[in-house]
Coordinates of N, CA, C and O in Angstrom, one line a residue:
X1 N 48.7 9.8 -24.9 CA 49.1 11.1 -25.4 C 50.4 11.6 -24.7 O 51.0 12.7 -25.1
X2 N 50.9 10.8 -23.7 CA 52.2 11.2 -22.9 C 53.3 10.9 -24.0 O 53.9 11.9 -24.3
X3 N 53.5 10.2 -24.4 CA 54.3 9.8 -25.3 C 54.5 10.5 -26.5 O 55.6 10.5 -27.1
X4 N 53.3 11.5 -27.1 CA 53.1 11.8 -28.1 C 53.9 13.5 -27.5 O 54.8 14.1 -28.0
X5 N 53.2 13.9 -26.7 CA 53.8 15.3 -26.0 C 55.4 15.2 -25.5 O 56.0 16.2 -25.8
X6 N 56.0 14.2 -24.8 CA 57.2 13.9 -24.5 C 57.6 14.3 -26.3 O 57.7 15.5 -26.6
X7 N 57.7 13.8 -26.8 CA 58.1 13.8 -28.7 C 58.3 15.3 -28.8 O 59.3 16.1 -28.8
X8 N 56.9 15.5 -29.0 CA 57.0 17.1 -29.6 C 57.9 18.0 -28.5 O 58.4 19.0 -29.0
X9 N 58.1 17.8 -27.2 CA 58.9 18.5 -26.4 C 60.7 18.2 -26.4 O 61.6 19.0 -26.1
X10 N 60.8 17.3 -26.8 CA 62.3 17.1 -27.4 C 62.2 18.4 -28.8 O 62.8 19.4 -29.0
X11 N 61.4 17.9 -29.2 CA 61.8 18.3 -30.8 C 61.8 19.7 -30.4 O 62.7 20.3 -30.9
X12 N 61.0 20.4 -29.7 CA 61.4 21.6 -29.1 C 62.3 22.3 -28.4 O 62.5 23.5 -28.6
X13 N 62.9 21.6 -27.6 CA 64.3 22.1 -26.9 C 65.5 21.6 -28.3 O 66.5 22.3 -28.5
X14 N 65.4 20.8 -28.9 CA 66.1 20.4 -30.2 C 66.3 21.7 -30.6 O 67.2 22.5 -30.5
X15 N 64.5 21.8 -31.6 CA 65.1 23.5 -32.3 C 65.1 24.4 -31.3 O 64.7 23.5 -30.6
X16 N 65.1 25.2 -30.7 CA 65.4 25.7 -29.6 C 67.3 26.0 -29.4 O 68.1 26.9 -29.6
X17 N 67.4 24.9 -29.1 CA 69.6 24.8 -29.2 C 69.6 25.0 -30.5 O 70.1 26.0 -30.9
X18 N 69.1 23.7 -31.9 CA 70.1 24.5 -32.8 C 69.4 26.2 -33.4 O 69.8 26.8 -34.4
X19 N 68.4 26.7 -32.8 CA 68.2 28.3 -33.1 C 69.2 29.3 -32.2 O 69.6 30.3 -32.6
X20 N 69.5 28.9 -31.1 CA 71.0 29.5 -30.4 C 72.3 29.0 -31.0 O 73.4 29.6 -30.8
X21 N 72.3 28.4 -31.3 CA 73.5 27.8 -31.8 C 74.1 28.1 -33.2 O 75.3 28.2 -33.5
X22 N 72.7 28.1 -33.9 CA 72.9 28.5 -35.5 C 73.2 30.6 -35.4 O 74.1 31.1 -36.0
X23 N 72.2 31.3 -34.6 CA 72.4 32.6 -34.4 C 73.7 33.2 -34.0 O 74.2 34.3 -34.2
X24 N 74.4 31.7 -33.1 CA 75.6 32.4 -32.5 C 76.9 32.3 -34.1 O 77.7 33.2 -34.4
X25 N 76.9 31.5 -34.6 CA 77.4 30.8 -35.5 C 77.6 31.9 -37.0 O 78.7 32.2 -37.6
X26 N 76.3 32.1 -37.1 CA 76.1 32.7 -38.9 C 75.7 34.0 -37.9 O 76.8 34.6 -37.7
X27 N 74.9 34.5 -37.4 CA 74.5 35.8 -37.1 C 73.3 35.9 -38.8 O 73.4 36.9 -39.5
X28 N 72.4 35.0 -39.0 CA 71.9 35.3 -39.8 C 70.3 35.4 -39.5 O 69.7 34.5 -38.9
X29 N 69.6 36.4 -40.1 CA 68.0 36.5 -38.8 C 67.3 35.7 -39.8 O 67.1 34.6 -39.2
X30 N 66.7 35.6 -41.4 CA 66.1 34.6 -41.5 C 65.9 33.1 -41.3 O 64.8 32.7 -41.4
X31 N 67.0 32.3 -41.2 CA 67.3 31.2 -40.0 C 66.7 30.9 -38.9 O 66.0 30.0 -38.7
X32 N 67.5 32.4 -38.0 CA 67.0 32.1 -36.9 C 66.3 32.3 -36.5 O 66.0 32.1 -35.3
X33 N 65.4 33.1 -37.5 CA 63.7 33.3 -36.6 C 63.0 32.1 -37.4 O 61.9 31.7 -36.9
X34 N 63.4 31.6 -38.6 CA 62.4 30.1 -38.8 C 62.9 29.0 -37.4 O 62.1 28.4 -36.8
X35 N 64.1 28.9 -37.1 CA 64.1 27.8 -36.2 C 63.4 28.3 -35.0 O 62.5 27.7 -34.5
X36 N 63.8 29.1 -34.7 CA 62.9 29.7 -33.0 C 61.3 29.4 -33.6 O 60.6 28.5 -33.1
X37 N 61.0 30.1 -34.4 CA 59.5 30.1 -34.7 C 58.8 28.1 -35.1 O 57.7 27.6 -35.1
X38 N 59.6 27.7 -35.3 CA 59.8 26.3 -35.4 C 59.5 25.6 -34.2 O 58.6 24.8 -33.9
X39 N 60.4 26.0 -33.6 CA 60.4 25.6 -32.0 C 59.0 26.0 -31.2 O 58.3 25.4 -30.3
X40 N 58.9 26.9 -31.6 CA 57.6 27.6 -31.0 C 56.5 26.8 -31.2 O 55.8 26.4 -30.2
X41 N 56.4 26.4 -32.5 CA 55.0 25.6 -33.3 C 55.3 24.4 -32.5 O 54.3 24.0 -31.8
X42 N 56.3 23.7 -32.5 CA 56.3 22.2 -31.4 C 56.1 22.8 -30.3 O 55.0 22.5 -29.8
X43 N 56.7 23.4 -29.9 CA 56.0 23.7 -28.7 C 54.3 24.3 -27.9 O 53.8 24.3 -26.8
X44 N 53.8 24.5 -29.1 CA 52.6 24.7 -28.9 C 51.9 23.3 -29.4 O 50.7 23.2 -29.1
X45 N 52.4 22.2 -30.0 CA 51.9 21.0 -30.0 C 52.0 20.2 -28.9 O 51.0 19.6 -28.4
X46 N 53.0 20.2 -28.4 CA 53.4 19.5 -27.3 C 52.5 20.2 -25.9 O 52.2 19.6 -24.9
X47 N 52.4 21.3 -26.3 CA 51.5 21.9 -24.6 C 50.5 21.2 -25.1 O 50.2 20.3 -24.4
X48 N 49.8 21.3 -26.1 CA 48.3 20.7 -26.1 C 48.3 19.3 -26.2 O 47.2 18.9 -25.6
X49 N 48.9 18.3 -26.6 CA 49.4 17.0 -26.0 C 49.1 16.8 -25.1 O 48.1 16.3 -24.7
X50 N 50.6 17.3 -23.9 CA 50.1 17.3 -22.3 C 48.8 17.7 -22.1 O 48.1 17.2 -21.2
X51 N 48.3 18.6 -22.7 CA 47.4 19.4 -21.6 C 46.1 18.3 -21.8 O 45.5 18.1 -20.7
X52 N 45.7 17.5 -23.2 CA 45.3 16.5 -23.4 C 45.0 15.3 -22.5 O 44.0 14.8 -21.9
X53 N 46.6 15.2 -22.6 CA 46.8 13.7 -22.3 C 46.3 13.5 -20.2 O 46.3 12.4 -19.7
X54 N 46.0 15.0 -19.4 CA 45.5 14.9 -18.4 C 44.1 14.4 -18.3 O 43.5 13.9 -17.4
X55 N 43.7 14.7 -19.5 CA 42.0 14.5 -19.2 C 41.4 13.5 -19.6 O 40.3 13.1 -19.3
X56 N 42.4 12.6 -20.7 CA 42.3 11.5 -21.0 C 42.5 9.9 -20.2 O 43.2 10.0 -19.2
X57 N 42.2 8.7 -20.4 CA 42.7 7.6 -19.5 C 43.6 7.3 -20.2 O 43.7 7.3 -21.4
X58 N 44.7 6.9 -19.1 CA 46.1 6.1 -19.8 C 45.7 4.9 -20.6 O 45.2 3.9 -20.0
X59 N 46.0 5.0 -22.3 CA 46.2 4.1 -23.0 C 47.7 3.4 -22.8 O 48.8 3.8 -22.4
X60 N 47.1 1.9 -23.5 CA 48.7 1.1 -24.1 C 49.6 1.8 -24.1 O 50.4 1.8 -23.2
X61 N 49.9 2.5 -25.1 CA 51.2 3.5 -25.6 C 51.6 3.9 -24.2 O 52.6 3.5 -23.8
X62 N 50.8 4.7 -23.3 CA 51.6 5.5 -22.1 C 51.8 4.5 -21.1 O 51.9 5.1 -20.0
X63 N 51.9 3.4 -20.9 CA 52.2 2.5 -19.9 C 53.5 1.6 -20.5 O 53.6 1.0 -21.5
X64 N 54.5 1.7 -19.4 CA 55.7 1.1 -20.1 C 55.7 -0.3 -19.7 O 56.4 -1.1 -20.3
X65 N 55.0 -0.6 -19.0 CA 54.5 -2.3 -19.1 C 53.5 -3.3 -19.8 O 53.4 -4.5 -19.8
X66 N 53.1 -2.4 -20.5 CA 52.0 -2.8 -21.1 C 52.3 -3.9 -22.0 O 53.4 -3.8 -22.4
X67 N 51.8 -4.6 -22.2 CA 52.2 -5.6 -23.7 C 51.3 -5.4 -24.2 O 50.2 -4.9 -23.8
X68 N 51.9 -6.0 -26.0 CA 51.4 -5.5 -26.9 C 49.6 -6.1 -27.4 O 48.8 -5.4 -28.0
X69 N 49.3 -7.4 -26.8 CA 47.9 -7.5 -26.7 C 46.9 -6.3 -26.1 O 45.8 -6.0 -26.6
X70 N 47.4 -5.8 -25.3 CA 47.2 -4.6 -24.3 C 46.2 -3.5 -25.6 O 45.0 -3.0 -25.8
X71 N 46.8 -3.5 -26.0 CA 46.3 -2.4 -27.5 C 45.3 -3.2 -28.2 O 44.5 -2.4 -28.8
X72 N 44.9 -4.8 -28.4 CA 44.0 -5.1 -29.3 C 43.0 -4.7 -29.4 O 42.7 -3.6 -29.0
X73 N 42.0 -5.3 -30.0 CA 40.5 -4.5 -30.3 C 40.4 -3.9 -31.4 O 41.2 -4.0 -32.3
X74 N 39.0 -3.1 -31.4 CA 38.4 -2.3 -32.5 C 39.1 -0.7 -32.8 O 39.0 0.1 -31.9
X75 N 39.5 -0.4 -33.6 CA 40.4 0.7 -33.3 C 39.5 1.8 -34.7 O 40.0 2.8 -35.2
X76 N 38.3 1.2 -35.2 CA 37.1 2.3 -35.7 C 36.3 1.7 -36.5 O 36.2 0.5 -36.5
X77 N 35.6 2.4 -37.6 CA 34.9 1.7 -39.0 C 35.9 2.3 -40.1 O 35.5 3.3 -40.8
X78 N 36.4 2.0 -40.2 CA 37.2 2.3 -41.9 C 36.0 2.0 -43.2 O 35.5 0.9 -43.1
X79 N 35.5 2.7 -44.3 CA 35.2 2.1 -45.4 C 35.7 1.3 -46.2 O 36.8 1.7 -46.6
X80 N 35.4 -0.2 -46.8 CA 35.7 -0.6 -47.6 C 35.9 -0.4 -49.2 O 36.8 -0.8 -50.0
X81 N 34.9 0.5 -49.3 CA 34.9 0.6 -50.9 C 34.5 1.9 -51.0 O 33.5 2.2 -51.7
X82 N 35.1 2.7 -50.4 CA 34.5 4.6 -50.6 C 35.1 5.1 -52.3 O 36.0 4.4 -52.9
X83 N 34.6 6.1 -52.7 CA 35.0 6.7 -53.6 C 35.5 8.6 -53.2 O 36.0 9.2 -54.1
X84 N 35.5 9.0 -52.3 CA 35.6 9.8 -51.5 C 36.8 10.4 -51.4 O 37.2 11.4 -51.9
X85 N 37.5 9.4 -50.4 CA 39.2 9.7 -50.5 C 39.7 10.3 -51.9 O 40.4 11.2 -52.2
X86 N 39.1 9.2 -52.6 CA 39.8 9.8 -54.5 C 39.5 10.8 -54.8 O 40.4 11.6 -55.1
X87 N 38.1 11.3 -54.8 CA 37.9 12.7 -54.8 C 38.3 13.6 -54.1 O 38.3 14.6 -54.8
X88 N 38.6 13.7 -53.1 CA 39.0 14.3 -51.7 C 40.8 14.7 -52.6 O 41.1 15.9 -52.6
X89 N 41.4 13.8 -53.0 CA 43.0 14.1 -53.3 C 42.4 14.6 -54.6 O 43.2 15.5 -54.9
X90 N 41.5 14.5 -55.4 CA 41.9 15.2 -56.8 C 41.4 16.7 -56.5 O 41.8 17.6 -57.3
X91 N 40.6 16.8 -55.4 CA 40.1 18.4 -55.4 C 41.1 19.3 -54.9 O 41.2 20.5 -55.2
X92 N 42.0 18.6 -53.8 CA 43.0 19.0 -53.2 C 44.1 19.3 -54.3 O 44.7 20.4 -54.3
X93 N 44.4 18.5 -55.1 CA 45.8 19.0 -56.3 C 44.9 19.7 -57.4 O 45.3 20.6 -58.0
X94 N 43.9 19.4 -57.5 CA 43.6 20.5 -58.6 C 43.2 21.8 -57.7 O 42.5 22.6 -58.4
X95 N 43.6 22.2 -56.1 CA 43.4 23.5 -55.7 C 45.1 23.9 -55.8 O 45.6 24.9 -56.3
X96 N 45.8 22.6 -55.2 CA 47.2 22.6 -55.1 C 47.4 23.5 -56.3 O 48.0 24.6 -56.1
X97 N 47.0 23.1 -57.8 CA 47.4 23.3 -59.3 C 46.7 24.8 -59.4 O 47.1 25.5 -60.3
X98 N 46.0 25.1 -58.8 CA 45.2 26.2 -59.5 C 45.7 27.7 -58.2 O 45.4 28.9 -58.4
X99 N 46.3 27.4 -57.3 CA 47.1 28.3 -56.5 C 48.3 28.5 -57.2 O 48.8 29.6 -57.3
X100 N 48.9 27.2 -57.8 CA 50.3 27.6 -58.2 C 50.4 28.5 -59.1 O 51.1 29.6 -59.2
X101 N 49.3 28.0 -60.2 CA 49.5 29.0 -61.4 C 48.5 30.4 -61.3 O 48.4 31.3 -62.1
X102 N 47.9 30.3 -60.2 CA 46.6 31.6 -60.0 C 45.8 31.8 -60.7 O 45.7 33.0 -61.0
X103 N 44.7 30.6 -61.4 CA 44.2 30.7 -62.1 C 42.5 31.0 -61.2 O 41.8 30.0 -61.0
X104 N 42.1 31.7 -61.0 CA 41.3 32.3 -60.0 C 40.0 31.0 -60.2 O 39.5 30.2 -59.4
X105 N 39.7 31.6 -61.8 CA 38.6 30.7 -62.1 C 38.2 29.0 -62.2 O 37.2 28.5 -62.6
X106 N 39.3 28.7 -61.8 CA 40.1 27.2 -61.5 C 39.9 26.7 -60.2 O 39.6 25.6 -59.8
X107 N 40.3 28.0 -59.5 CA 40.5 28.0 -57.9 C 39.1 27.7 -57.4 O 38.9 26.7 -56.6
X108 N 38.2 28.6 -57.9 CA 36.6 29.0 -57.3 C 36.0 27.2 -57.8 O 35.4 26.5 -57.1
X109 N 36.3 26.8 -58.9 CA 35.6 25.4 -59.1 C 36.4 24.3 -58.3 O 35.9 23.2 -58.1
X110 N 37.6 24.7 -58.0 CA 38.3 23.6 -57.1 C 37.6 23.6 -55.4 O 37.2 22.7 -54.6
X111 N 37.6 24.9 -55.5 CA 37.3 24.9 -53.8 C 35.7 24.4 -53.6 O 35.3 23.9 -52.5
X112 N 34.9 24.4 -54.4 CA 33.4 23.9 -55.0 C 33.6 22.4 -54.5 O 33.1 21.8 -53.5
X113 N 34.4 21.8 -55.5 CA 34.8 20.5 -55.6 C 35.3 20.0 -54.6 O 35.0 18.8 -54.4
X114 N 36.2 20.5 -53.7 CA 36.6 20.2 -52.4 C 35.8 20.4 -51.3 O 35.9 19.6 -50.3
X115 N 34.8 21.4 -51.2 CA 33.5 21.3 -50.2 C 32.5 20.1 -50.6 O 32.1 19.2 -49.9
X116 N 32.3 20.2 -51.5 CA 31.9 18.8 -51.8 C 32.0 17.5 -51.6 O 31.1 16.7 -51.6
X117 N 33.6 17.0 -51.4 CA 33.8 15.5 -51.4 C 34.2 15.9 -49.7 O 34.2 15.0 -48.8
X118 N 34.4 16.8 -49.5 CA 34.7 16.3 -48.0 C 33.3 16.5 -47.4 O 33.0 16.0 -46.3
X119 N 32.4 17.1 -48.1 CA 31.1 16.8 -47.4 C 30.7 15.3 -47.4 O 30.2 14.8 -46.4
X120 N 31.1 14.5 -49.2 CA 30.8 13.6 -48.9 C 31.4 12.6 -48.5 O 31.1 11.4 -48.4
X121 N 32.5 13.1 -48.2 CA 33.7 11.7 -46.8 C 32.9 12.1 -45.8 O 32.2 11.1 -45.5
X122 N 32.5 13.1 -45.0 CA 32.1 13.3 -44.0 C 30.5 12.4 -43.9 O 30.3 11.5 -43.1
X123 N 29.8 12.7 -44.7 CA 28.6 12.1 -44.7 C 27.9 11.1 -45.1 O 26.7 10.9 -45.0
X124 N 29.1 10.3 -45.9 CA 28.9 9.0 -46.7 C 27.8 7.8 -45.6 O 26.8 7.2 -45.9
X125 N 28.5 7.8 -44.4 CA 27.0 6.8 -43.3 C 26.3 7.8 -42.8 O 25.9 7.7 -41.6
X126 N 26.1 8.7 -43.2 CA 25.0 9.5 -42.3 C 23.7 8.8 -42.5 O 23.8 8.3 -43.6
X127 N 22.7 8.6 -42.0 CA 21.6 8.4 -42.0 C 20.3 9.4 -41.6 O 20.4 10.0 -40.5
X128 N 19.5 9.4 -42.2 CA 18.3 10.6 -41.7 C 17.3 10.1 -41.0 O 16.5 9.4 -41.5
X129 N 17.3 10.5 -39.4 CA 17.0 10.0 -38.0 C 15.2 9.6 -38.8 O 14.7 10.2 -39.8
X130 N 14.7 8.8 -38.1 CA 13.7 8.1 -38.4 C 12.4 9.0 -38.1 O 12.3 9.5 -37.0
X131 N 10.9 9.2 -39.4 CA 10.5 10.0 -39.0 C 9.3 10.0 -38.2 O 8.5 10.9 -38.3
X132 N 9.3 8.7 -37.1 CA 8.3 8.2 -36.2 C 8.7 8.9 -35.0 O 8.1 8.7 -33.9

């Protein structure tokens, strides 16, 4: 996670200069309060990165010796054949579609539909603990 917080802390001193730079420049405040406020948001990723990456053990990525075997292994269970995902993006664009146009009663069966499939991404291997 060193690696990943080093990232977001560039990108913050980044926006950071061009939000001084741009304010000195145009003198214009909606700009310059999205880049500062910009800056801010990495910056609040990057603190929790670091603050992470103390409590964590040094992986591959944060060791600059590491070779790339270093990383092999199991890296989780992925599904092969879910149906889930697909549902998961159609509930999401048909909330996407039903915000744009504010179709309320669109919205209320989208959000239905999206509690739904992420329940069932979430619980697709669940199993019900044994009743012995």
């Amino acid at each position: 996670m060193k690696v990943e917080s080093r990232i977001f802390e560039i990108i913050t001193a980044f926006f950071f200069l061009c939000a001084i730079v741009y304010s000195v420049l145009t003198h214009e405040v909606v700009g310059m309060a999205g880049l500062f406020l910009t800056g801010g948001l990495s910056l609040i990723i990057g603190t929790y990165f670091r603050f992470v990456s103390r409590r964590l053990e040094e992986r591959p990525e944060d060791n600059p010796e590491a070779e790339v075997s270093d990383g092999a292994g199991d890296v989780g269970f992925f599904s092969p054949g879910s149906y889930w995902p697909i549902t998961l993006a159609g509930s999401a664009a048909l909330v996407a579609i039903s915000l744009a146009f504010f179709y309320v009663w669109s919205l209320v069966i989208a959000g239905v539909l999206l509690l739904i499939s992420v329940g069932g991404l979430v619980f697709e291997y669940h199993l019900r603990p044994s009743d012995h």
